[in-house]
Amino acid sequence: MTEATVLVVDDEPQIVRALRINLSARGYRVVTAHDGTAALRAAAETKPDVVVLDLGLPDLDGNEVIAGLRGWSTVPIIVLSARSDSPDKVRALDAGADDYVTKPFGMDELLARLRAAVRRSSVSGSDGTDAVVETGDVSIDLVAKKVRRDGEEVHLTKTEWGVLELLVRNHGRLVSQKQLLREVWGPTYENESHYLRVYLAQLRRKLEREPSRPRHLITEPGMGYRFEL
Amino acid sequence: MTEATVLVVDDEPQIVRALRINLSARGYRVVTAHDGTAALRAAAETKPDVVVLDLGLPDLDGNEVIAGLRGWSTVPIIVLSARSDSPDKVRALDAGADDYVTKPFGMDELLARLRAAVRRSSVSGSDGTDAVVETGDVSIDLVAKKVRRDGEEVHLTKTEWGVLELLVRNHGRLVSQKQLLREVWGPTYENESHYLRVYLAQLRRKLEREPSRPRHLITEPGMGYRFEL
DNA sequence: ACTGCTCGTCAAGGAGTCGTTAAGGCTTTT
DNA sequence: AAAAGCCTTAACGACTCCTTGACGAGCAGT
């Protein structure tokens, strides 16, 4: 991240001025707007990395501005407000705001929250979970809940599928016995590790070429199991 | 997102209880920890979607817990604290926290901030690859529980992994023998320092280029061990 | 140089965990 | 009502890994 752009939306000039000074001193590029419509326009034009938004705007309600932004952008929004009421905070946060700071605020705190917001959004991520997982000889469709081995469809029972699904959704990762038992059988079965042995054996018999020397459904003794592609 | 998991870290039972009740009533899965070390372990095991963390913990400073989590995870962290000082907030947020709520807090507000945090992370969230600790020749994936040396996967046993994990989570810092024994083997093994010699030797044989002249798994005579990057 | 301590290394035994199979009994389907 | 399918449970052999003891090296103090 080179230089983050902050869009400041407030109708009180002295607040805008204070923020502009402090933010540019910290190396942020600062864009300002005095009302809601101008804010939405400015956001579309400048694509800010974070928005600081006062709720008390002359033309639009603050939550409308949030909704207007959220319609097309996931930019972090930090709400400023004179009102510290809980209902107000809840509404703003549920409308899509990321943080809520009550006026009067400490500049240090606002800057820290700003840093936190920018840091978060700069961690980009693509969706890692694919609908269908392939391993060369086995294919698992997580949505249709169908499993094929060498092209032929394999029938799995509910429990078998529960185990396999959890392992495949975490393929490559180790899944602890406790987690498997908790998620598939329920919290009261956390110690019934015997079930896992039975069901892993069944899954291996159905999916592995050599069930006695599994390539996908791997046991990590004492810890859990993992699905390898 | 089907059912979000929340890790609640607080040493005050009534707060943990209140949160557990309110959160599970809203359909969250709730996992709790009453101190920092338990929190770090629980986070590794259950991979929560969001962490609610009290700063006043008995064993570790809250910011250390944040740092310990941020070493390998990008899970949203909401900090709870009795102190409303600005410096405290700034420190926590800069350490990697995502939000800061002052006690006493309104449950509505906390829930709203929680929703905001989960919403955010489910958008930018899991990119499939985990945070990995790298040293040039060794790479350690703390989530998948996988270790590679020069690209080749190395198999570790449960106990070997327990020792390595604790050292890597505190990389750069000295970990005392007692702490290692307590966390990996249990409180009654605090004086069985022999185990450490055996297991450190095994780990070095598996991970170090020259096991007799280790570069990562360093012995601090009379005190403990340290993992150097 | 000798003694006492801590650390590193190796190997063997034994405890605990895992894989496998099959049968009983419950639920659901036909 | 019968049949099929599935979960649970038990038993046993096989295997992995934890534990344990013995021995040598390095180091500090006497």
mmCIF file of C-alpha atoms in Angstrom, chain B residues 12-144:
data_model
loop_
_atom_site.group_PDB
_atom_site.id
_atom_site.type_symbol
_atom_site.label_atom_id
_atom_site.label_comp_id
_atom_site.label_asym_id
_atom_site.label_seq_id
_atom_site.Cartn_x
_atom_site.Cartn_y
_atom_site.Cartn_z
ATOM 1 C CA GLU B 12 -14.609 -13.042 34.329
ATOM 2 C CA PRO B 13 -17.087 -15.920 34.411
ATOM 3 C CA GLN B 14 -20.191 -13.759 34.410
ATOM 4 C CA ILE B 15 -19.121 -11.974 31.251
ATOM 5 C CA VAL B 16 -18.280 -15.226 29.532
ATOM 6 C CA ARG B 17 -21.642 -16.555 30.605
ATOM 7 C CA ALA B 18 -23.562 -13.525 29.395
ATOM 8 C CA LEU B 19 -21.817 -13.642 26.045
ATOM 9 C CA ARG B 20 -22.293 -17.358 25.665
ATOM 10 C CA ILE B 21 -26.019 -17.062 26.273
ATOM 11 C CA ASN B 22 -26.557 -14.108 23.984
ATOM 12 C CA LEU B 23 -24.348 -15.376 21.201
ATOM 13 C CA SER B 24 -25.639 -18.905 21.076
ATOM 14 C CA ALA B 25 -29.186 -17.533 21.159
ATOM 15 C CA ARG B 26 -28.285 -15.731 17.910
ATOM 16 C CA GLY B 27 -27.040 -18.916 16.334
ATOM 17 C CA TYR B 28 -23.329 -18.447 16.824
ATOM 18 C CA ARG B 29 -21.187 -21.327 17.882
ATOM 19 C CA VAL B 30 -19.343 -20.208 21.015
ATOM 20 C CA VAL B 31 -15.918 -21.340 22.177
ATOM 21 C CA THR B 32 -14.427 -19.872 25.335
ATOM 22 C CA ALA B 33 -10.996 -19.467 26.900
ATOM 23 C CA HIS B 34 -10.163 -17.885 30.229
ATOM 24 C CA ASP B 35 -6.541 -16.959 29.633
ATOM 25 C CA GLY B 36 -4.217 -16.000 26.830
ATOM 26 C CA THR B 37 -2.418 -19.268 26.239
ATOM 27 C CA ALA B 38 -5.667 -21.200 26.172
ATOM 28 C CA ALA B 39 -6.992 -18.618 23.753
ATOM 29 C CA LEU B 40 -4.131 -19.104 21.321
ATOM 30 C CA ARG B 41 -4.527 -22.847 21.456
ATOM 31 C CA ALA B 42 -8.298 -22.659 21.027
ATOM 32 C CA ALA B 43 -7.906 -20.321 18.081
ATOM 33 C CA ALA B 44 -5.618 -22.783 16.338
ATOM 34 C CA GLU B 45 -7.967 -25.674 16.953
ATOM 35 C CA THR B 46 -11.360 -24.183 16.223
ATOM 36 C CA LYS B 47 -10.454 -21.552 13.646
ATOM 37 C CA PRO B 48 -13.058 -19.058 14.846
ATOM 38 C CA ASP B 49 -14.637 -16.530 12.501
ATOM 39 C CA VAL B 50 -14.218 -13.781 15.056
ATOM 40 C CA VAL B 51 -12.518 -13.351 18.429
ATOM 41 C CA VAL B 52 -13.873 -11.329 21.363
ATOM 42 C CA LEU B 53 -10.894 -10.590 23.585
ATOM 43 C CA ASP B 54 -10.736 -9.046 27.045
ATOM 44 C CA LEU B 55 -7.511 -7.129 27.561
ATOM 45 C CA GLY B 56 -7.203 -7.893 31.264
ATOM 46 C CA LEU B 57 -6.076 -11.503 31.226
ATOM 47 C CA PRO B 58 -4.316 -13.323 34.065
ATOM 48 C CA ASP B 59 -1.341 -14.703 32.167
ATOM 49 C CA LEU B 60 -0.567 -12.655 29.087
ATOM 50 C CA ASP B 61 -0.961 -9.031 28.212
ATOM 51 C CA GLY B 62 -3.825 -8.545 25.799
ATOM 52 C CA ASN B 63 -1.586 -7.097 23.145
ATOM 53 C CA GLU B 64 0.591 -10.185 23.297
ATOM 54 C CA VAL B 65 -2.451 -12.282 22.563
ATOM 55 C CA ILE B 66 -3.256 -10.085 19.593
ATOM 56 C CA ALA B 67 0.305 -10.389 18.357
ATOM 57 C CA GLY B 68 0.235 -14.139 18.856
ATOM 58 C CA LEU B 69 -2.888 -14.412 16.740
ATOM 59 C CA ARG B 70 -1.731 -12.015 14.075
ATOM 60 C CA GLY B 71 1.411 -14.054 13.596
ATOM 61 C CA TRP B 72 -0.560 -16.551 11.602
ATOM 62 C CA SER B 73 -4.195 -15.529 11.336
ATOM 63 C CA THR B 74 -6.251 -12.648 9.993
ATOM 64 C CA VAL B 75 -9.337 -13.453 12.030
ATOM 65 C CA PRO B 76 -11.208 -10.296 13.157
ATOM 66 C CA ILE B 77 -10.488 -9.408 16.779
ATOM 67 C CA ILE B 78 -12.869 -7.324 18.871
ATOM 68 C CA VAL B 79 -11.241 -6.074 22.039
ATOM 69 C CA LEU B 80 -13.149 -5.639 25.282
ATOM 70 C CA SER B 81 -11.669 -3.459 27.955
ATOM 71 C CA ALA B 82 -12.611 -1.653 31.125
ATOM 72 C CA ARG B 83 -10.227 1.167 30.247
ATOM 73 C CA SER B 84 -11.483 3.794 27.884
ATOM 74 C CA ASP B 85 -8.129 5.557 27.647
ATOM 75 C CA SER B 86 -7.208 6.591 24.194
ATOM 76 C CA PRO B 87 -3.647 5.242 24.427
ATOM 77 C CA ASP B 88 -4.942 1.793 25.254
ATOM 78 C CA LYS B 89 -7.252 1.806 22.279
ATOM 79 C CA VAL B 90 -4.535 2.986 19.962
ATOM 80 C CA ARG B 91 -2.133 0.307 21.137
ATOM 81 C CA ALA B 92 -4.649 -2.482 20.741
ATOM 82 C CA LEU B 93 -5.800 -1.333 17.319
ATOM 83 C CA ASP B 94 -2.257 -0.936 16.092
ATOM 84 C CA ALA B 95 -1.322 -4.332 17.456
ATOM 85 C CA GLY B 96 -3.844 -5.736 15.022
ATOM 86 C CA ALA B 97 -7.232 -5.548 16.698
ATOM 87 C CA ASP B 98 -10.187 -4.723 14.480
ATOM 88 C CA ASP B 99 -12.478 -3.023 16.939
ATOM 89 C CA TYR B 100 -12.521 -1.807 20.510
ATOM 90 C CA VAL B 101 -15.489 -1.820 22.880
ATOM 91 C CA THR B 102 -15.420 -0.294 26.349
ATOM 92 C CA LYS B 103 -16.927 -2.073 29.334
ATOM 93 C CA PRO B 104 -19.619 -1.821 30.434
ATOM 94 C CA PHE B 105 -20.949 -2.364 26.946
ATOM 95 C CA GLY B 106 -24.433 -2.717 25.536
ATOM 96 C CA MET B 107 -25.048 -6.211 24.271
ATOM 97 C CA ASP B 108 -26.825 -4.764 21.242
ATOM 98 C CA GLU B 109 -23.796 -2.767 20.289
ATOM 99 C CA LEU B 110 -21.425 -5.657 20.729
ATOM 100 C CA LEU B 111 -23.637 -7.864 18.606
ATOM 101 C CA ALA B 112 -23.787 -5.209 15.910
ATOM 102 C CA ARG B 113 -20.022 -4.842 15.884
ATOM 103 C CA LEU B 114 -19.750 -8.595 15.746
ATOM 104 C CA ARG B 115 -22.034 -8.745 12.757
ATOM 105 C CA ALA B 116 -19.973 -6.048 11.078
ATOM 106 C CA ALA B 117 -16.768 -7.966 11.720
ATOM 107 C CA VAL B 118 -18.136 -11.265 10.432
ATOM 108 C CA ARG B 119 -19.653 -9.610 7.387
ATOM 109 C CA ARG B 120 -16.328 -8.027 6.533
ATOM 110 C CA SER B 121 -14.296 -11.178 6.929
ATOM 111 C CA SER B 122 -16.719 -13.289 4.943
ATOM 112 C CA VAL B 123 -16.290 -10.923 2.033
ATOM 113 C CA SER B 124 -12.542 -10.536 1.979
ATOM 114 C CA GLY B 125 -12.045 -13.703 3.952
ATOM 115 C CA SER B 126 -10.505 -17.120 3.411
ATOM 116 C CA ASP B 127 -8.243 -16.974 0.417
ATOM 117 C CA GLY B 128 -7.505 -20.655 0.704
ATOM 118 C CA THR B 129 -3.905 -20.265 1.746
ATOM 119 C CA ASP B 130 -3.002 -19.964 5.384
ATOM 120 C CA ALA B 131 -0.534 -17.717 7.050
ATOM 121 C CA VAL B 132 2.792 -19.507 7.024
ATOM 122 C CA VAL B 133 5.934 -18.931 9.015
ATOM 123 C CA GLU B 134 8.960 -19.103 6.715
ATOM 124 C CA THR B 135 12.664 -19.293 7.495
ATOM 125 C CA GLY B 136 14.234 -19.735 4.096
ATOM 126 C CA ASP B 137 14.680 -23.477 4.308
ATOM 127 C CA VAL B 138 11.771 -24.398 6.577
ATOM 128 C CA SER B 139 8.122 -23.394 6.263
ATOM 129 C CA ILE B 140 5.533 -24.026 8.934
ATOM 130 C CA ASP B 141 1.800 -23.778 8.322
ATOM 131 C CA LEU B 142 0.239 -23.426 11.737
ATOM 132 C CA VAL B 143 -3.317 -23.911 10.504
ATOM 133 C CA ALA B 144 -2.840 -26.907 8.231
#
